[in-house]
PDB file of C-alpha atoms in Angstrom:
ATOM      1  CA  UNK A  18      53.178  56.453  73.582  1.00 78.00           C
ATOM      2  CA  UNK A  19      54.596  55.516  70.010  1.00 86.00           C
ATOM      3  CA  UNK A  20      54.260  58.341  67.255  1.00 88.00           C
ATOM      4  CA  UNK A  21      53.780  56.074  63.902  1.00 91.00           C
ATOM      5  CA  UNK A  22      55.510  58.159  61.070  1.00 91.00           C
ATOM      6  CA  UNK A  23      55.245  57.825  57.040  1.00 92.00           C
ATOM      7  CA  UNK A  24      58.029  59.241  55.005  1.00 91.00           C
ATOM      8  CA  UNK A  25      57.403  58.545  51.016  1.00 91.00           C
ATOM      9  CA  UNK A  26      58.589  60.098  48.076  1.00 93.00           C
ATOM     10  CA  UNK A  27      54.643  59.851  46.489  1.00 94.00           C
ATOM     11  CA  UNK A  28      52.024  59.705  49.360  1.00 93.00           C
ATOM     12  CA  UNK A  29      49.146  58.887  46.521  1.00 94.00           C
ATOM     13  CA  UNK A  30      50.883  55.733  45.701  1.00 95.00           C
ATOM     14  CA  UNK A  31      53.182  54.881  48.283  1.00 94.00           C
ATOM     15  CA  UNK A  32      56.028  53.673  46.639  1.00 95.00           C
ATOM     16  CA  UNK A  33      57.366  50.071  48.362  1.00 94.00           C
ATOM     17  CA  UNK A  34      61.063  51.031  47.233  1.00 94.00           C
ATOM     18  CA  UNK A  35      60.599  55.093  48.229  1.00 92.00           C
ATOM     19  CA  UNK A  36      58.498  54.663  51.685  1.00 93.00           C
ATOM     20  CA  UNK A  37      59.372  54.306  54.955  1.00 90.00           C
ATOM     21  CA  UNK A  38      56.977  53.117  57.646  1.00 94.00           C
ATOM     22  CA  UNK A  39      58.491  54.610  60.597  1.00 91.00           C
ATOM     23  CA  UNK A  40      57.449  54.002  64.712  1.00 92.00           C
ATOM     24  CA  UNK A  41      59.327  56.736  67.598  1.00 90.00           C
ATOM     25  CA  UNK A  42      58.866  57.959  70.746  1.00 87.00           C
ATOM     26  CA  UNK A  43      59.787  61.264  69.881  1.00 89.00           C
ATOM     27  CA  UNK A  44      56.507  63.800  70.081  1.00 89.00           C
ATOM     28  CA  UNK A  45      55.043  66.144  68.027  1.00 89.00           C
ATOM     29  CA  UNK A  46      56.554  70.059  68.741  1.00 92.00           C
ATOM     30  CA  UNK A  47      53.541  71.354  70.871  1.00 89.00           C
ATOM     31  CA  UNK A  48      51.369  68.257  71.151  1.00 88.00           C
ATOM     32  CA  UNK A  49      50.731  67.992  74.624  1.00 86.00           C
ATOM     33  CA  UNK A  50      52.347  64.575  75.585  1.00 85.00           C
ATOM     34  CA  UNK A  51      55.563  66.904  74.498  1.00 86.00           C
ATOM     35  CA  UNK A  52      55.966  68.943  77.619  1.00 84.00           C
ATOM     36  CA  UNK A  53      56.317  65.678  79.793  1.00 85.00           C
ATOM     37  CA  UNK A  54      57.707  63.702  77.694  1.00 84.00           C
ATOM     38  CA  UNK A  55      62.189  63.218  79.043  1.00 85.00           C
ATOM     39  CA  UNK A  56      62.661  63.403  74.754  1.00 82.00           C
ATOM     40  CA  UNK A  57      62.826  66.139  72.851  1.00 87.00           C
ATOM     41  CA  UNK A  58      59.989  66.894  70.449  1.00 91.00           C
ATOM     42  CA  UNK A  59      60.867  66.060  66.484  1.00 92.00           C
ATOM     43  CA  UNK A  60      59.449  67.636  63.533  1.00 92.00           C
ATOM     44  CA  UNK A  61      58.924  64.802  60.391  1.00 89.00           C
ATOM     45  CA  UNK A  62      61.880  66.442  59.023  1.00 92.00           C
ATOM     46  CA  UNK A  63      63.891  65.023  61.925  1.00 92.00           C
ATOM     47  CA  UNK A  64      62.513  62.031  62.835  1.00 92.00           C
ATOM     48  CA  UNK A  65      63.766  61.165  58.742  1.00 90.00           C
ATOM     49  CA  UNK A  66      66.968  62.124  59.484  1.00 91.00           C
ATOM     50  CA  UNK A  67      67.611  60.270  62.578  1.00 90.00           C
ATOM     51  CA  UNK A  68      66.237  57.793  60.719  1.00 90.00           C
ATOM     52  CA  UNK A  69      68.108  58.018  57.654  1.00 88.00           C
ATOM     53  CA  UNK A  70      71.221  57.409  60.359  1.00 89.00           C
ATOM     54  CA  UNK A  71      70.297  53.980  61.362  1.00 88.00           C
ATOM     55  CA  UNK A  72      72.425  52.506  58.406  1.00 87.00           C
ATOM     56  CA  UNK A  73      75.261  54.634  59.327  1.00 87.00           C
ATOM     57  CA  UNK A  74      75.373  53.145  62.981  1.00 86.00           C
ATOM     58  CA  UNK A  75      74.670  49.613  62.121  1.00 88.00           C
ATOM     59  CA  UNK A  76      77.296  49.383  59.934  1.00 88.00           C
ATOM     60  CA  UNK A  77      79.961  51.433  62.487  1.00 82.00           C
ATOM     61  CA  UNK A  78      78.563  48.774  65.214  1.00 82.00           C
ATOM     62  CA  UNK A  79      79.400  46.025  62.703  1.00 85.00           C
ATOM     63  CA  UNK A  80      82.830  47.050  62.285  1.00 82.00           C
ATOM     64  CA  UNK A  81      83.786  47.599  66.164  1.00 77.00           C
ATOM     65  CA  UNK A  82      82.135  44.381  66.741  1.00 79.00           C
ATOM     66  CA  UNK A  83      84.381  42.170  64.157  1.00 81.00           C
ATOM     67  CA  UNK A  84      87.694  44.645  65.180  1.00 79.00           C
ATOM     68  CA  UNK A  85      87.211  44.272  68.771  1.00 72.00           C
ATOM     69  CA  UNK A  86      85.810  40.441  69.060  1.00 74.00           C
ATOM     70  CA  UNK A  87      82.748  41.369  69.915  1.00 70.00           C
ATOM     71  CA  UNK A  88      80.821  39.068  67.658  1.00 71.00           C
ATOM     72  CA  UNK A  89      82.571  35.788  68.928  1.00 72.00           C
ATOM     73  CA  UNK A  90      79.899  36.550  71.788  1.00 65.00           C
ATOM     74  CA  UNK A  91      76.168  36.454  71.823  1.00 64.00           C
ATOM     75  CA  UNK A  92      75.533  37.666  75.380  1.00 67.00           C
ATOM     76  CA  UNK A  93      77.143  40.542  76.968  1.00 72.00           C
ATOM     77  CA  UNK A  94      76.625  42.612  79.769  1.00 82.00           C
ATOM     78  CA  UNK A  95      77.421  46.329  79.397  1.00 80.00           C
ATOM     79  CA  UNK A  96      80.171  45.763  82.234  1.00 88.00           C
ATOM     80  CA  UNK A  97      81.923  42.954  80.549  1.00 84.00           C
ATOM     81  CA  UNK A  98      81.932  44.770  77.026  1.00 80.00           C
ATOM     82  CA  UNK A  99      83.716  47.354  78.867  1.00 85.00           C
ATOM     83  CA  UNK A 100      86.377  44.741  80.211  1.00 88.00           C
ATOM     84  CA  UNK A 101      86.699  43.424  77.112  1.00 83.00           C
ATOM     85  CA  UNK A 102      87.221  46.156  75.255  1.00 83.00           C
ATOM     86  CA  UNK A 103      89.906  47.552  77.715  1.00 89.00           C
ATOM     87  CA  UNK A 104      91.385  43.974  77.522  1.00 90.00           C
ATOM     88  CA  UNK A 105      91.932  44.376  73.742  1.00 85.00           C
ATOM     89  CA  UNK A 106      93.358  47.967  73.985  1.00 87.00           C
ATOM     90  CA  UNK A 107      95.858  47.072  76.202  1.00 90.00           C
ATOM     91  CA  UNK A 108      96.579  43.978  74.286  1.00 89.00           C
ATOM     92  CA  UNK A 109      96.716  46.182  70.899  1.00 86.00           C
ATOM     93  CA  UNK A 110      98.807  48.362  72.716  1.00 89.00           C
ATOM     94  CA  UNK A 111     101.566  45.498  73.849  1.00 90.00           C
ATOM     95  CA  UNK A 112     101.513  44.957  70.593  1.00 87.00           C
ATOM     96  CA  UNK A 113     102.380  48.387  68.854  1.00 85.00           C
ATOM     97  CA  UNK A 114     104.841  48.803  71.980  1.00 88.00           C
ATOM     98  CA  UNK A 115     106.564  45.754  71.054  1.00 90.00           C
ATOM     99  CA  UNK A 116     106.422  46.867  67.071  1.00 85.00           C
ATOM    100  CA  UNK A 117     108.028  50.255  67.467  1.00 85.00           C
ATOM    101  CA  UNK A 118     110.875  49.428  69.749  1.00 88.00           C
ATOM    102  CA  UNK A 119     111.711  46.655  67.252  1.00 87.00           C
ATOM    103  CA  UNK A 120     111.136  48.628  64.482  1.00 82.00           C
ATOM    104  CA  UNK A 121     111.752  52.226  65.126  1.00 78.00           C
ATOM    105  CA  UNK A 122     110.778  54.805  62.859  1.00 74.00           C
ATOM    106  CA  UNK A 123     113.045  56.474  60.839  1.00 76.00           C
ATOM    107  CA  UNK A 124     112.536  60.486  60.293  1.00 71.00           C
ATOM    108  CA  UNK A 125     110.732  61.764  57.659  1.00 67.00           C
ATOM    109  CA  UNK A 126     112.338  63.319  54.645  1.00 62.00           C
ATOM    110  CA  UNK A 127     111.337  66.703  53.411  1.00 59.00           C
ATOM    111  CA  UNK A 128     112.306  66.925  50.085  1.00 61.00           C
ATOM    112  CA  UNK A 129     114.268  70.109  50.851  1.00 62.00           C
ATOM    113  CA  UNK A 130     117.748  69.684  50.433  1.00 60.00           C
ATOM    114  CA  UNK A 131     119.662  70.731  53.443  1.00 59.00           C
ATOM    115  CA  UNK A 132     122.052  73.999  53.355  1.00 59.00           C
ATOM    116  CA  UNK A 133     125.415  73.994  55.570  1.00 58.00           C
ATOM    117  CA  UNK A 134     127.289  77.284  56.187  1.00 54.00           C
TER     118      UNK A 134
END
């Protein structure tokens, strides 16, 4: 069952920039569908949170997917993401491997000068 949800700054005028129309699976606290339901139940308050995260995610997904190659393919299955993914960490790690041992780092200074007895 979907649980349709407004969440407006005005709810006499319904602002278009200010309103969200909102659709979840998440029940009611202590409507009846809650007790069987395999979600939690979610007060408006939370359903507008989780909500509010959406942007948050797309744009993390975005990133991994242009870092990691991901959006060079249309059609994935969750295994081959995986193999991918480890591909391109072991691949990023050759790399780094191959940058410090050519390039080793030097230690940092403090800034203290140092004292000899």
């Amino acid at each position: 069952m979907i649980r349709l949800v407004v969440a407006t700054t005005d709810p006499a005028t319904l602002p278009e920039t200010s309103t969200w129309y909102l659709a979840t699976n998440l029940h009611r606290p202590g409507s009846p569908r809650a007790a069987h339901s395999r979600h939690p139940a979610a007060d408006l308050t939370e359903v507008v949170r989780l909500y509010g995260l959406r942007h948050w995610v797309e744009q993390s997904y975005k990133q991994v997917k242009d870092e990691l190659g991901w959006a060079d393919f249309q059609v994935r299955s969750d295994t081959a993401i995986r193999r991918h993914q480890t591909l391109v960490n072991c691949a990023f790690s050759f790399c780094w491997n191959t940058w410090f041992t050519a390039n080793p780092p030097t230690p940092a200074h403090s800034g203290r000068p140092t004292t000899r007895a």
